[in-house]
Coordinates of N, CA, C and O in Angstrom, one line a residue:
M10 N 298.6 111.7 150.7 CA 298.3 112.1 152.1 C 297.1 111.4 152.7 O 297.1 111.1 153.9
S11 N 296.2 111.0 151.8 CA 295.0 110.3 152.4 C 295.4 108.9 152.9 O 294.8 108.5 153.9
F12 N 296.3 108.3 152.2 CA 296.8 107.0 152.7 C 297.4 107.1 154.0 O 297.2 106.3 155.0
L13 N 298.3 108.1 154.2 CA 298.9 108.4 155.5 C 297.9 108.7 156.6 O 298.1 108.2 157.7
L14 N 296.9 109.5 156.3 CA 295.9 109.8 157.3 C 295.1 108.6 157.6 O 294.7 108.4 158.8
S15 N 294.8 107.7 156.7 CA 294.2 106.4 157.0 C 295.0 105.6 157.9 O 294.5 104.9 158.8
L16 N 296.3 105.5 157.6 CA 297.3 104.8 158.4 C 297.3 105.4 159.9 O 297.3 104.6 160.9
S17 N 297.3 106.7 159.9 CA 297.2 107.4 161.2 C 296.0 107.0 162.0 O 296.0 106.7 163.2
R18 N 294.8 106.9 161.4 CA 293.6 106.5 162.1 C 293.7 105.1 162.5 O 293.2 104.8 163.6
L19 N 294.3 104.2 161.8 CA 294.4 102.8 162.2 C 295.3 102.7 163.4 O 295.0 102.0 164.4
I20 N 296.4 103.4 163.4 CA 297.3 103.5 164.6 C 296.6 104.0 165.8 O 296.7 103.4 166.9
D21 N 295.9 105.1 165.6 CA 295.1 105.7 166.7 C 294.1 104.7 167.3 O 294.0 104.5 168.5
L22 N 293.4 104.0 166.4 CA 292.4 103.0 166.9 C 293.1 101.8 167.6 O 292.7 101.4 168.7
L23 N 294.3 101.4 167.1 CA 295.0 100.3 167.8 C 295.4 100.8 169.2 O 295.2 100.1 170.2
N24 N 296.0 102.0 169.3 CA 296.4 102.5 170.7 C 295.3 102.8 171.6 O 295.4 102.7 172.8
E25 N 294.1 103.2 171.0 CA 292.9 103.4 171.9 C 292.5 102.0 172.4 O 292.2 102.0 173.6
K26 N 292.5 101.0 171.6 CA 292.1 99.7 172.1 C 293.1 99.2 173.2 O 292.6 98.6 174.2
V27 N 294.3 99.3 172.9 CA 295.4 98.9 173.9 C 295.2 99.7 175.2 O 295.2 99.1 176.3
G28 N 295.0 101.0 175.1 CA 294.9 101.8 176.3 C 293.7 101.4 177.1 O 293.7 101.4 178.3
N29 N 292.6 101.2 176.4 CA 291.3 100.7 177.1 C 291.5 99.4 177.8 O 291.1 99.1 178.9
A30 N 292.2 98.5 177.1 CA 292.5 97.1 177.7 C 293.4 97.3 178.9 O 293.2 96.6 179.9
V31 N 294.4 98.1 178.8 CA 295.4 98.3 179.9 C 294.7 98.9 181.1 O 295.1 98.7 182.3
S32 N 293.6 99.6 180.9 CA 292.9 100.2 182.1 C 292.4 99.1 183.0 O 292.3 99.3 184.2
W33 N 292.1 97.9 182.5 CA 291.7 96.8 183.3 C 292.9 96.3 184.2 O 292.7 95.8 185.3
A34 N 294.1 96.4 183.6 CA 295.3 96.0 184.4 C 295.4 96.8 185.7 O 295.8 96.4 186.7
L35 N 295.0 98.1 185.6 CA 295.1 99.0 186.7 C 294.1 98.5 187.8 O 294.5 98.4 189.0
L36 N 292.9 98.2 187.4 CA 291.9 97.7 188.4 C 292.4 96.4 189.0 O 292.3 96.2 190.2
L37 N 292.9 95.5 188.2 CA 293.4 94.2 188.6 C 294.6 94.4 189.6 O 294.6 93.7 190.7
S38 N 295.5 95.3 189.3 CA 296.6 95.6 190.2 C 296.1 96.1 191.6 O 296.7 95.8 192.6
V39 N 295.1 96.9 191.6 CA 294.5 97.5 192.8 C 294.0 96.3 193.7 O 294.3 96.2 194.9
F40 N 293.3 95.4 193.1 CA 292.7 94.2 193.8 C 293.9 93.4 194.3 O 293.8 92.9 195.5
I41 N 294.9 93.1 193.5 CA 296.0 92.3 193.9 C 296.8 92.9 195.1 O 297.1 92.3 196.1
C42 N 297.0 94.2 194.9 CA 297.8 95.0 195.9 C 297.0 95.0 197.3 O 297.6 94.7 198.3
T43 N 295.7 95.2 197.2 CA 294.9 95.2 198.4 C 294.9 93.8 199.0 O 295.0 93.6 200.2
G44 N 294.7 92.7 198.2 CA 294.7 91.4 198.7 C 296.0 91.0 199.4 O 296.1 90.4 200.4
N45 N 297.2 91.4 198.7 CA 298.5 91.2 199.3 C 298.6 91.8 200.7 O 299.1 91.2 201.6
A46 N 298.2 93.1 200.8 CA 298.3 93.8 202.0 C 297.4 93.1 203.1 O 297.9 93.0 204.3
L47 N 296.2 92.8 202.8 CA 295.3 92.1 203.7 C 295.9 90.8 204.2 O 295.9 90.5 205.4
V48 N 296.4 90.0 203.3 CA 297.0 88.7 203.7 C 298.3 88.9 204.5 O 298.5 88.2 205.5
R49 N 299.1 89.9 204.1 CA 300.3 90.1 204.9 C 300.1 90.5 206.3 O 300.7 90.1 207.2
Y50 N 299.1 91.5 206.5 CA 298.9 92.0 207.8 C 297.9 91.1 208.7 O 298.0 91.1 209.9
T51 N 297.1 90.3 208.0 CA 296.2 89.4 208.7 C 296.9 88.1 209.1 O 296.7 87.7 210.2
F52 N 297.6 87.5 208.1 CA 298.2 86.2 208.4 C 299.7 86.2 208.5 O 300.3 85.2 208.7
N53 N 300.3 87.4 208.4 CA 301.7 87.5 208.6 C 302.5 86.7 207.6 O 303.5 86.0 207.9
T54 N 302.0 86.6 206.3 CA 302.7 85.8 205.3 C 302.6 86.6 204.0 O 301.8 87.6 203.9
S55 N 303.4 86.2 203.0 CA 303.4 86.9 201.7 C 303.8 86.0 200.7 O 304.4 84.9 200.9
S56 N 303.6 86.3 199.4 CA 304.0 85.5 198.3 C 304.8 86.4 197.3 O 304.3 87.4 196.8
N57 N 306.0 85.9 196.9 CA 306.7 86.6 195.9 C 306.0 86.6 194.6 O 306.1 87.6 193.8
A58 N 305.3 85.6 194.2 CA 304.6 85.5 193.0 C 303.6 86.6 192.9 O 303.5 87.3 191.8
W59 N 302.8 86.8 193.9 CA 301.8 87.9 193.9 C 302.4 89.2 193.9 O 301.9 90.1 193.2
L60 N 303.5 89.4 194.5 CA 304.2 90.7 194.5 C 304.8 91.0 193.0 O 304.7 92.1 192.5
E61 N 305.3 89.9 192.4 CA 305.8 90.1 191.1 C 304.7 90.3 190.0 O 304.9 91.0 189.1
I62 N 303.5 89.7 190.3 CA 302.4 90.0 189.4 C 302.0 91.5 189.4 O 301.8 92.1 188.4
Q63 N 302.1 92.1 190.6 CA 301.9 93.5 190.7 C 302.9 94.3 189.9 O 302.6 95.2 189.1
W64 N 304.2 93.9 189.9 CA 305.2 94.5 189.2 C 305.0 94.4 187.7 O 305.1 95.3 186.9
Y65 N 304.5 93.2 187.2 CA 304.2 93.0 185.8 C 303.1 93.9 185.4 O 303.1 94.5 184.3
L66 N 302.0 94.0 186.2 CA 300.9 94.8 185.9 C 301.3 96.3 185.8 O 300.9 97.0 184.9
F67 N 302.1 96.8 186.8 CA 302.5 98.2 186.7 C 303.4 98.4 185.5 O 303.3 99.5 184.9
S68 N 304.2 97.5 185.1 CA 305.0 97.6 183.9 C 304.1 97.7 182.7 O 304.3 98.5 181.8
A69 N 303.1 96.8 182.6 CA 302.2 96.8 181.5 C 301.5 98.2 181.4 O 301.3 98.7 180.3
I70 N 301.0 98.7 182.6 CA 300.3 99.9 182.6 C 301.2 101.0 182.0 O 300.8 101.8 181.2
F71 N 302.4 101.1 182.6 CA 303.3 102.2 182.2 C 303.7 102.1 180.7 O 303.6 103.0 179.9
L72 N 304.2 100.9 180.3 CA 304.7 100.7 179.0 C 303.7 100.7 177.9 O 303.9 101.2 176.8
L73 N 302.5 100.1 178.1 CA 301.5 100.0 177.1 C 300.6 101.2 177.0 O 300.0 101.5 176.0
A74 N 300.5 102.0 178.1 CA 299.6 103.2 178.1 C 300.3 104.4 177.6 O 299.7 105.5 177.4
T75 N 301.6 104.4 177.4 CA 302.4 105.6 177.0 C 301.9 106.0 175.6 O 301.7 107.2 175.4
S76 N 301.7 105.1 174.7 CA 301.2 105.5 173.4 C 299.8 106.0 173.4 O 299.5 106.9 172.7
Y77 N 299.0 105.4 174.3 CA 297.6 105.9 174.5 C 297.7 107.4 175.0 O 296.9 108.2 174.6
T78 N 298.6 107.6 176.0 CA 298.7 109.0 176.5 C 299.1 110.0 175.5 O 298.6 111.1 175.4
L79 N 300.1 109.6 174.6 CA 300.5 110.4 173.5 C 299.3 110.7 172.6 O 299.1 111.8 172.1
R80 N 298.6 109.6 172.3 CA 297.4 109.7 171.4 C 296.4 110.7 171.9 O 295.8 111.5 171.1
R81 N 296.2 110.7 173.2 CA 295.2 111.7 173.8 C 295.8 113.0 174.1 O 295.1 113.9 174.7
N82 N 297.1 113.2 173.8 CA 297.8 114.5 174.0 C 297.8 114.9 175.4 O 297.6 116.0 175.8
E83 N 297.9 113.9 176.3 CA 297.9 114.1 177.7 C 299.3 113.9 178.4 O 299.4 113.7 179.6
H84 N 300.3 113.8 177.5 CA 301.7 113.6 178.1 C 302.2 114.9 178.7 O 301.6 116.0 178.5
V85 N 303.2 114.8 179.5 CA 303.7 115.9 180.2 C 304.4 116.9 179.2 O 305.2 116.4 178.4
R86 N 304.1 118.1 179.3 CA 304.8 119.1 178.4 C 304.7 120.4 179.2 O 303.9 120.7 180.0
I87 N 305.6 121.3 178.8 CA 305.7 122.6 179.4 C 305.3 123.6 178.3 O 306.1 123.9 177.4
D88 N 304.1 124.2 178.5 CA 303.6 125.1 177.5 C 303.8 126.6 177.9 O 303.2 127.4 177.3
V89 N 304.7 126.8 178.9 CA 304.9 128.2 179.3 C 305.4 129.1 178.1 O 304.9 130.2 177.9
I90 N 306.3 128.6 177.4 CA 306.8 129.3 176.2 C 306.0 129.0 175.0 O 305.6 129.9 174.3
A91 N 305.8 127.7 174.7 CA 305.2 127.4 173.4 C 303.7 127.9 173.4 O 303.2 128.1 172.3
G92 N 303.1 128.0 174.5 CA 301.7 128.4 174.6 C 301.5 129.8 174.1 O 300.4 130.3 173.8
R93 N 302.6 130.6 174.1 CA 302.5 132.0 173.6 C 302.6 132.1 172.1 O 302.3 133.2 171.5
F94 N 303.0 131.0 171.4 CA 303.1 131.0 170.0 C 301.8 130.7 169.3 O 300.8 130.2 169.9
S95 N 301.7 131.0 168.0 CA 300.6 130.7 167.2 C 300.4 129.1 167.1 O 301.4 128.4 167.4
K96 N 299.2 128.7 166.8 CA 299.0 127.2 166.7 C 299.9 126.6 165.6 O 300.5 125.5 165.9
R97 N 300.2 127.3 164.5 CA 301.1 126.8 163.5 C 302.5 126.6 164.1 O 303.1 125.5 163.8
T98 N 303.0 127.5 164.8 CA 304.3 127.4 165.4 C 304.4 126.3 166.4 O 305.3 125.6 166.5
Q99 N 303.3 126.1 167.2 CA 303.2 125.0 168.2 C 303.3 123.7 167.5 O 304.0 122.8 167.9
V100 N 302.6 123.6 166.3 CA 302.6 122.3 165.6 C 304.0 122.1 165.0 O 304.5 120.9 165.0
I101 N 304.7 123.1 164.6 CA 306.1 123.0 164.0 C 307.0 122.5 165.2 O 307.8 121.6 165.0
I102 N 306.8 123.0 166.4 CA 307.6 122.6 167.5 C 307.3 121.1 167.8 O 308.2 120.3 168.1
D103 N 306.0 120.7 167.7 CA 305.7 119.3 167.9 C 306.4 118.4 166.9 O 306.9 117.4 167.2
V104 N 306.3 118.8 165.6 CA 307.0 118.1 164.5 C 308.4 117.9 164.8 O 309.0 116.8 164.7
L105 N 309.1 119.0 165.2 CA 310.5 118.9 165.5 C 310.8 118.0 166.7 O 311.7 117.2 166.7
G106 N 309.9 118.1 167.7 CA 310.1 117.2 168.9 C 309.9 115.8 168.5 O 310.7 114.9 169.0
F107 N 308.9 115.4 167.7 CA 308.8 114.0 167.2 C 310.0 113.6 166.5 O 310.5 112.4 166.7
L108 N 310.5 114.4 165.6 CA 311.6 114.0 164.7 C 313.0 113.9 165.5 O 313.8 113.1 165.2
V109 N 313.2 114.9 166.4 CA 314.5 115.0 167.0 C 314.6 114.2 168.3 O 315.6 113.7 168.7
F110 N 313.5 114.1 169.1 CA 313.5 113.5 170.4 C 312.7 112.2 170.5 O 313.3 111.2 170.7
L111 N 311.4 112.2 170.2 CA 310.6 111.1 170.5 C 310.9 109.9 169.6 O 311.2 108.8 170.1
L112 N 310.9 110.1 168.3 CA 311.1 108.9 167.4 C 312.5 108.3 167.5 O 312.7 107.1 167.6
P113 N 313.6 109.1 167.6 CA 314.9 108.5 167.7 C 315.1 107.8 169.1 O 315.6 106.7 169.1
M114 N 314.5 108.4 170.2 CA 314.6 107.7 171.5 C 313.9 106.4 171.5 O 314.4 105.4 171.9
A115 N 312.6 106.4 170.9 CA 311.8 105.2 170.9 C 312.4 104.1 170.0 O 312.5 102.9 170.4
L116 N 313.0 104.5 168.9 CA 313.6 103.5 168.0 C 314.9 103.0 168.6 O 315.2 101.8 168.4
I117 N 315.7 103.8 169.3 CA 316.9 103.2 169.9 C 316.5 102.2 171.0 O 317.1 101.2 171.1
I118 N 315.6 102.6 171.9 CA 315.2 101.7 172.9 C 314.6 100.4 172.3 O 314.8 99.3 172.8
L119 N 313.8 100.5 171.3 CA 313.2 99.4 170.6 C 314.3 98.5 170.0 O 314.3 97.3 170.2
Y120 N 315.3 99.1 169.4 CA 316.4 98.4 168.8 C 317.2 97.5 169.9 O 317.5 96.4 169.6
Y121 N 317.4 98.1 171.0 CA 318.2 97.4 172.1 C 317.3 96.4 172.9 O 317.8 95.5 173.5
S122 N 316.0 96.7 173.0 CA 315.1 95.9 173.8 C 314.7 94.6 173.2 O 314.4 93.6 173.9
V123 N 314.7 94.6 171.9 CA 314.2 93.3 171.2 C 315.2 92.2 171.5 O 314.7 91.1 171.9
P124 N 316.5 92.3 171.3 CA 317.4 91.2 171.7 C 317.4 90.9 173.1 O 317.5 89.7 173.5
Y125 N 317.2 91.9 174.0 CA 317.1 91.7 175.4 C 315.9 90.8 175.8 O 316.0 89.9 176.5
A126 N 314.8 91.1 175.2 CA 313.5 90.3 175.4 C 313.7 88.9 174.8 O 313.3 87.9 175.4
L127 N 314.2 88.8 173.6 CA 314.3 87.5 172.9 C 315.3 86.6 173.7 O 315.0 85.4 173.8
L128 N 316.4 87.1 174.2 CA 317.3 86.3 175.0 C 316.6 85.8 176.3 O 316.7 84.6 176.7
S129 N 315.8 86.6 176.9 CA 315.0 86.2 178.1 C 314.0 85.1 177.7 O 313.9 84.1 178.5
I130 N 313.4 85.2 176.6 CA 312.4 84.2 176.1 C 313.2 82.9 175.8 O 312.7 81.8 176.2
Q131 N 314.3 83.0 175.1 CA 315.1 81.8 174.7 C 315.5 81.1 175.9 O 315.5 79.8 176.0
N132 N 315.9 81.8 177.0 CA 316.5 81.2 178.2 C 315.4 80.8 179.2 O 315.7 80.3 180.2
Q133 N 314.1 81.1 178.8 CA 313.0 80.9 179.8 C 313.4 81.5 181.2 O 313.2 80.8 182.2
E134 N 313.8 82.7 181.2 CA 314.3 83.3 182.4 C 313.3 83.4 183.5 O 312.1 83.7 183.3
M135 N 313.7 83.0 184.7 CA 312.9 82.9 185.9 C 313.4 84.0 186.9 O 314.6 84.3 186.9
S136 N 312.5 84.4 187.7 CA 312.9 85.3 188.8 C 313.8 84.6 189.8 O 313.8 83.4 190.0
S137 N 314.7 85.4 190.3 CA 315.7 84.9 191.3 C 315.1 84.8 192.7 O 315.7 84.2 193.6
N138 N 313.9 85.3 192.9 CA 313.2 85.2 194.1 C 312.5 83.9 194.3 O 312.0 83.3 193.4
A139 N 312.5 83.4 195.6 CA 311.9 82.1 195.9 C 310.4 82.2 195.5 O 309.7 83.2 196.0
G140 N 309.9 81.3 194.8 CA 308.5 81.3 194.4 C 308.1 82.3 193.4 O 307.0 82.7 193.1
G141 N 309.2 82.9 192.7 CA 309.0 83.9 191.7 C 308.4 83.4 190.4 O 308.3 82.2 190.2
L142 N 308.1 84.3 189.5 CA 307.5 83.9 188.2 C 308.6 84.0 187.1 O 309.7 84.4 187.3
I143 N 308.1 83.6 185.9 CA 308.9 83.8 184.7 C 309.1 85.2 184.5 O 308.2 86.0 184.7
V144 N 310.2 85.7 183.9 CA 310.5 87.1 183.8 C 310.3 87.6 182.4 O 310.0 88.8 182.2
W145 N 310.4 86.7 181.4 CA 310.3 87.2 180.0 C 309.1 87.9 179.6 O 309.2 88.8 178.8
P146 N 307.9 87.7 180.2 CA 306.7 88.5 179.8 C 306.9 90.0 180.1 O 306.5 90.8 179.4
A147 N 307.5 90.2 181.3 CA 307.8 91.6 181.7 C 308.8 92.3 180.7 O 308.7 93.4 180.4
K148 N 309.8 91.5 180.4 CA 310.8 92.0 179.5 C 310.3 92.2 178.1 O 310.7 93.1 177.3
L149 N 309.3 91.4 177.7 CA 308.7 91.5 176.3 C 307.9 92.8 176.3 O 307.7 93.4 175.2
L150 N 307.4 93.3 177.4 CA 306.6 94.5 177.4 C 307.4 95.7 176.9 O 306.8 96.7 176.4
I151 N 308.7 95.7 177.1 CA 309.5 96.8 176.7 C 309.5 97.1 175.2 O 309.1 98.1 174.8
P152 N 309.9 96.1 174.4 CA 309.8 96.3 173.0 C 308.4 96.5 172.4 O 308.1 97.4 171.6
V153 N 307.4 95.8 173.0 CA 306.0 96.0 172.6 C 305.6 97.5 172.9 O 305.0 98.1 172.0
G154 N 305.9 97.9 174.1 CA 305.5 99.3 174.5 C 306.2 100.4 173.6 O 305.5 101.3 173.2
F155 N 307.4 100.2 173.3 CA 308.1 101.2 172.5 C 307.8 101.1 171.0 O 307.8 102.0 170.3
F156 N 307.4 99.9 170.6 CA 306.8 99.7 169.2 C 305.5 100.5 169.1 O 305.3 101.3 168.1
L157 N 304.6 100.4 170.1 CA 303.4 101.1 170.0 C 303.6 102.6 170.1 O 303.0 103.4 169.5
L158 N 304.6 103.0 171.0 CA 304.9 104.4 171.1 C 305.5 105.0 169.8 O 305.2 106.1 169.3
T159 N 306.3 104.2 169.1 CA 306.9 104.6 167.8 C 305.8 104.8 166.8 O 305.7 105.8 166.0
L160 N 304.8 103.8 166.7 CA 303.7 103.9 165.8 C 302.9 105.2 166.1 O 302.5 105.9 165.2
Q161 N 302.6 105.4 167.4 CA 301.8 106.6 167.7 C 302.6 107.9 167.4 O 302.0 108.9 167.0
G162 N 303.9 107.9 167.6 CA 304.7 109.1 167.2 C 304.6 109.3 165.7 O 304.5 110.5 165.3
I163 N 304.6 108.3 164.9 CA 304.4 108.4 163.5 C 303.0 109.0 163.2 O 302.9 109.9 162.3
S164 N 302.0 108.4 163.9 CA 300.6 108.9 163.6 C 300.5 110.4 164.0 O 299.9 111.2 163.2
E165 N 301.1 110.8 165.1 CA 301.0 112.2 165.5 C 301.8 113.1 164.5 O 301.3 114.2 164.2
F166 N 302.9 112.6 164.0 CA 303.7 113.3 163.1 C 302.8 113.5 161.8 O 302.8 114.6 161.2
I167 N 302.2 112.5 161.3 CA 301.3 112.5 160.1 C 300.2 113.6 160.3 O 300.0 114.4 159.4
K168 N 299.6 113.6 161.5 CA 298.5 114.5 161.7 C 299.0 115.9 161.8 O 298.3 116.8 161.2
R169 N 300.2 116.2 162.4 CA 300.7 117.5 162.4 C 301.1 118.0 161.0 O 300.8 119.1 160.6
I170 N 301.7 117.1 160.2 CA 302.0 117.5 158.8 C 300.7 117.8 158.0 O 300.6 118.7 157.3
G171 N 299.7 117.0 158.3 CA 298.4 117.2 157.6 C 297.8 118.6 158.0 O 297.2 119.3 157.2
Y172 N 298.0 118.9 159.3 CA 297.5 120.3 159.7 C 298.3 121.4 159.0 O 297.7 122.3 158.5
L173 N 299.6 121.2 158.9 CA 300.4 122.2 158.2 C 300.1 122.4 156.8 O 300.2 123.4 156.2
K174 N 299.6 121.3 156.1 CA 299.2 121.3 154.7 C 297.7 121.7 154.6 O 297.3 121.9 153.5
G175 N 297.0 121.9 155.7 CA 295.7 122.4 155.7 C 294.6 121.3 155.4 O 293.5 121.6 155.1
V176 N 295.0 120.0 155.6 CA 294.0 118.9 155.3 C 293.5 118.3 156.6 O 292.6 117.4 156.6
V177 N 294.1 118.7 157.8 CA 293.6 118.1 159.1 C 293.3 119.3 160.0 O 294.1 120.3 160.1
D178 N 292.2 119.2 160.7 CA 291.9 120.1 161.7 C 292.6 119.9 163.0 O 293.0 118.7 163.3
A179 N 293.0 120.9 163.7 CA 293.7 120.8 165.0 C 293.0 119.9 166.0 O 293.7 119.3 166.9
S180 N 291.7 119.8 165.9 CA 291.0 118.9 166.8 C 291.4 117.5 166.7 O 291.1 116.7 167.7
A181 N 292.0 117.1 165.6 CA 292.5 115.7 165.5 C 293.6 115.3 166.4 O 293.8 114.1 166.7
F182 N 294.3 116.3 167.0 CA 295.4 116.0 167.9 C 295.4 116.8 169.2 O 296.3 116.7 170.0
E183 N 294.5 117.7 169.3 CA 294.4 118.5 170.6 C 293.9 117.7 171.7 O 293.1 116.8 171.5
K184 N 294.3 118.1 172.9 CA 293.7 117.5 174.1 C 292.3 117.8 174.2 O 291.9 118.9 174.1
H185 N 291.5 116.8 174.5 CA 290.0 117.0 174.6 C 289.7 116.9 176.1 O 289.9 115.9 176.7
S186 N 289.2 118.0 176.7 CA 288.7 117.9 178.0 C 287.3 117.5 178.1 O 286.5 117.9 177.3
T187 N 287.0 116.5 178.9 CA 285.7 115.9 179.0 C 285.3 116.0 180.5 O 286.1 115.9 181.4
T188 N 284.0 116.0 180.6 CA 283.4 115.9 182.0 C 283.2 114.5 182.3 O 283.2 113.6 181.4
P189 N 283.1 114.1 183.6 CA 282.9 112.7 184.0 C 281.7 112.1 183.3 O 281.7 111.0 182.9
E190 N 280.6 113.0 183.1 CA 279.4 112.5 182.5 C 279.7 112.1 181.0 O 279.2 111.1 180.5
E191 N 280.5 112.9 180.3 CA 280.8 112.6 178.9 C 281.7 111.3 178.9 O 281.5 110.5 177.9
E192 N 282.5 111.1 179.8 CA 283.4 109.9 179.8 C 282.5 108.7 180.1 O 282.7 107.6 179.5
I193 N 281.5 108.8 181.0 CA 280.6 107.6 181.2 C 279.8 107.3 180.0 O 279.7 106.1 179.6
E194 N 279.3 108.3 179.3 CA 278.6 108.1 178.0 C 279.5 107.4 177.0 O 279.1 106.6 176.2
A195 N 280.8 107.9 176.9 CA 281.7 107.3 175.9 C 282.0 105.8 176.3 O 282.1 105.0 175.4
I196 N 282.1 105.5 177.5 CA 282.3 104.1 178.0 C 281.1 103.3 177.6 O 281.2 102.2 177.1
K197 N 279.9 103.8 177.9 CA 278.7 103.1 177.5 C 278.6 102.8 176.0 O 278.2 101.7 175.6
A198 N 278.9 103.8 175.2 CA 278.9 103.7 173.8 C 279.9 102.7 173.3 O 279.6 101.9 172.4
A199 N 281.1 102.7 173.9 CA 282.1 101.7 173.5 C 281.7 100.3 173.9 O 282.0 99.3 173.1
N200 N 281.1 100.1 175.0 CA 280.6 98.8 175.4 C 279.5 98.3 174.5 O 279.4 97.1 174.2
K201 N 278.7 99.2 173.9 CA 277.6 98.7 173.0 C 278.3 98.3 171.7 O 277.8 97.3 171.1
I202 N 279.4 98.9 171.3 CA 280.0 98.5 170.0 C 280.7 97.2 170.2 O 280.7 96.4 169.3
N203 N 281.4 97.0 171.3 CA 282.1 95.8 171.6 C 281.1 94.7 171.9 O 281.1 93.6 171.8

């Protein structure tokens, strides 16, 4: 079990790094979106390439941050019923959800998206829009995102099993509410490490 928990910590670290990196894509997309709007309304012109860059960044944010969201236990869930159960029962529901829903769905999408992305790379697929960009980087985000989601699903499964065996505390996978001040301190600490 200790090997699996070490593997889980490595997966968590990977998805934390990816999630933090993707947060910069959000900032970049805001600047690009603002710039596009200013140019369009000021000079009455637009660029398909800049619009497609926004699309790529939104795709990256959504696909690459999904595993980070799962890692932080901030995904959408309905706790109206499950919230009434004991912690152990909630963890069993999570385990079943990972095994029956999350992992099969992520693996199926991963299975079909790899050839889809590889074909796009092989053909050096370009946008059909005038002045558009290459398309394969956006298509490559699909298998990469679902690979990361699969890894995080495995990590969360390991942590839940560890909890059921009594070797992992629930704080390892519970949602942590933080104040803005705590988040600022965490960012400062992360920047000192990097």
